[in-house]
CSV table of C-alpha atoms in Angstrom, one decimal:
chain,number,residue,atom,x,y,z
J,212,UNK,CA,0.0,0.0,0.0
J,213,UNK,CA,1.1,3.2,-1.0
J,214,UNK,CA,2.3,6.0,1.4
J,215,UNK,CA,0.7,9.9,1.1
J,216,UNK,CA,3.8,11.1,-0.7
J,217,UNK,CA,4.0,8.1,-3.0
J,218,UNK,CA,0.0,8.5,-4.1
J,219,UNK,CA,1.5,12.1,-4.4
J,220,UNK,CA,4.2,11.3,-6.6
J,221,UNK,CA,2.4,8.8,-8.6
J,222,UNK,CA,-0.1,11.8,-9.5
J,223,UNK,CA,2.9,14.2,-10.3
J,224,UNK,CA,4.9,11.7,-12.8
J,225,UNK,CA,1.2,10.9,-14.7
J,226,UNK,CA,0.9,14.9,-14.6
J,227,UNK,CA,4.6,15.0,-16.4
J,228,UNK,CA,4.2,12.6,-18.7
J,229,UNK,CA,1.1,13.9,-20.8
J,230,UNK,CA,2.4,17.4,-20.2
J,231,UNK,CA,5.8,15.6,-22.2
J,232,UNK,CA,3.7,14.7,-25.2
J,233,UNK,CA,2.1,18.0,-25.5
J,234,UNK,CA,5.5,19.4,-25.9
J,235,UNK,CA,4.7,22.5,-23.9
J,236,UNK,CA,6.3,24.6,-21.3
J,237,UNK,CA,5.7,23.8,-18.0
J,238,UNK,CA,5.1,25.6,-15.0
J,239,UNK,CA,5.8,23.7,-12.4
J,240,UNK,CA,4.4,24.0,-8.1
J,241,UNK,CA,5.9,22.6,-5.2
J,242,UNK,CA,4.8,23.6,-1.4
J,243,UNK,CA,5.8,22.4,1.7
J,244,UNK,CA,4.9,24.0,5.0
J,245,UNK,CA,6.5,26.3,5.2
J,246,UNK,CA,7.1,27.6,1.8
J,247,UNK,CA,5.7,27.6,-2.1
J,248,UNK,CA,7.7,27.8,-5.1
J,249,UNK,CA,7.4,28.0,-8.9
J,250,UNK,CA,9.6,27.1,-11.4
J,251,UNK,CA,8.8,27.4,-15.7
J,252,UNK,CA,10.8,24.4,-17.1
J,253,UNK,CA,11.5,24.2,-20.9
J,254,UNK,CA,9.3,21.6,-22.7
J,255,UNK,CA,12.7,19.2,-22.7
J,256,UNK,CA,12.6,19.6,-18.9
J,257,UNK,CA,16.3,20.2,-19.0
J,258,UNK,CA,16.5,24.0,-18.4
J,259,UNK,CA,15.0,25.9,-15.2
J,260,UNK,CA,13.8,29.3,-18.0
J,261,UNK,CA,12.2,31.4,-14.5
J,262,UNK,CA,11.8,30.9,-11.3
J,263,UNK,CA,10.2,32.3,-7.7
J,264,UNK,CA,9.7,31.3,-4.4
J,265,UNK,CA,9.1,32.8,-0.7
J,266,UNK,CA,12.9,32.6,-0.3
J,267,UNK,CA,13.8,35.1,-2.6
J,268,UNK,CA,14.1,38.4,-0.2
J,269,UNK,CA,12.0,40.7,-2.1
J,270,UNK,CA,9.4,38.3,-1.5
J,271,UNK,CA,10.6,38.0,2.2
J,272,UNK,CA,10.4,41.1,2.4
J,273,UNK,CA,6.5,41.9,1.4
J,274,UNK,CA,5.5,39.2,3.4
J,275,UNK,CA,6.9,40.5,6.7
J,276,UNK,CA,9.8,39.1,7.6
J,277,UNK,CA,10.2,35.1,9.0
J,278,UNK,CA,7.4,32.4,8.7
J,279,UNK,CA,4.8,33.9,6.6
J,280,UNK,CA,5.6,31.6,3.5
J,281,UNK,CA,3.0,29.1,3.6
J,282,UNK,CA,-0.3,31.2,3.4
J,283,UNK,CA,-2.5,32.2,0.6
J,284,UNK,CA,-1.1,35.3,0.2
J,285,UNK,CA,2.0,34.4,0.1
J,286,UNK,CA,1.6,32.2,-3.3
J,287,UNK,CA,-0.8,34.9,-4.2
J,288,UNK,CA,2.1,36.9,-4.7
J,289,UNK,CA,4.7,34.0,-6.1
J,290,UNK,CA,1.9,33.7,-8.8
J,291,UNK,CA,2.3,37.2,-10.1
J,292,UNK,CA,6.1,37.5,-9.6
J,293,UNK,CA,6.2,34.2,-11.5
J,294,UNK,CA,3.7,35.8,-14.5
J,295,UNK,CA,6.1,38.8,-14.6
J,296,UNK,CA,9.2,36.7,-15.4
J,297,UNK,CA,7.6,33.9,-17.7
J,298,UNK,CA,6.6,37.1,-19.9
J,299,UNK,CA,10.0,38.9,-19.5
J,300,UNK,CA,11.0,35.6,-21.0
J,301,UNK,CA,9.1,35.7,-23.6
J,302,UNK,CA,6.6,32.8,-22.5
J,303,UNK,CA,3.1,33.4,-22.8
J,304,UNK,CA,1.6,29.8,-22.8
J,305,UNK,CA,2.4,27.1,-20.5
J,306,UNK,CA,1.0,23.5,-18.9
J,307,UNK,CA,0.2,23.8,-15.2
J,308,UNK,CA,1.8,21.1,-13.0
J,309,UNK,CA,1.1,21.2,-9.6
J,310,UNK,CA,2.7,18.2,-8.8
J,311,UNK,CA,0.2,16.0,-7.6
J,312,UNK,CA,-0.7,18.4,-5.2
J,313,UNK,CA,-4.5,19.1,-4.9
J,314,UNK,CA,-6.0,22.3,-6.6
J,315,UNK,CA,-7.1,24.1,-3.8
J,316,UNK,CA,-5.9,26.7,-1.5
J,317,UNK,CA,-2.6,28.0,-1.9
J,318,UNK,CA,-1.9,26.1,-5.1
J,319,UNK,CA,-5.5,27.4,-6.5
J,320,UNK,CA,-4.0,30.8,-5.3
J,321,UNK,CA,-0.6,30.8,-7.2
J,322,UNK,CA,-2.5,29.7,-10.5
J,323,UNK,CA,-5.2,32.1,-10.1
J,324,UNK,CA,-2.8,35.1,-9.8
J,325,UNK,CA,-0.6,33.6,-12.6
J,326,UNK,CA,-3.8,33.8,-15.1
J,327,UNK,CA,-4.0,37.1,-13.8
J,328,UNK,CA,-0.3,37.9,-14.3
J,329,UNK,CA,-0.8,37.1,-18.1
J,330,UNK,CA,0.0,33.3,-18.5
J,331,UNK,CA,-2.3,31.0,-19.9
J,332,UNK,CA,-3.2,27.6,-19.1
């Protein structure tokens, strides 16, 4: 019998592999408790084209300081900084992978200020 995180993984490598026969980018989520991060991965998955998370210290910084990573608001905020560098990059159109994770709550947060941001998926 599977483990959480296996079922977890199992769901993220299905995820990757029909996002690989699309060919398209990918924008990639991960969250743990404490933090939420974003990465937009070429459709090869061998290059890392942007990235954001709550560790970056501008981000750090608008949340307030130590421990406010693993809110709503916080990947509120990694969804729009994310949006800003997928377009200064030139990417417009990408596959959402949220890595088996469920949609819902801070992952539904990050992709609804992404759409907002100007990325479509």
């Amino acid at each position: 019998m599977l483990n959480k995180k296996e079922q977890r993984l199992r769901r993220a490598r299905q995820t990757r592999v029909r996002i690989a026969l699309q060919g398209a980018v990918r924008l990639q989520v991960h969250r743990t408790n404490l933090h939420i991060y974003a990465n937009i991965i070429s459709p090869d998955g061998s290059r890392v084209l942007a990235s954001a998370s709550t560790l970056e210290p501008e981000v750090r910084a608008q949340l307030g300081g130590h421990g406010k990573g693993g809110n709503v608001a916080a990947a509120a905020i990694i969804g729009k900084r994310i949006a800003e560098k997928a377009r200064a990059a030139g990417i417009e159109k990408v596959a959402f992978d949220r890595s088996g994770f469920k949609y819902h709550g801070r992952v539904k947060a990050l992709a609804e200020a992404a759409r907002e941001g100007g990325l479509q998926f």
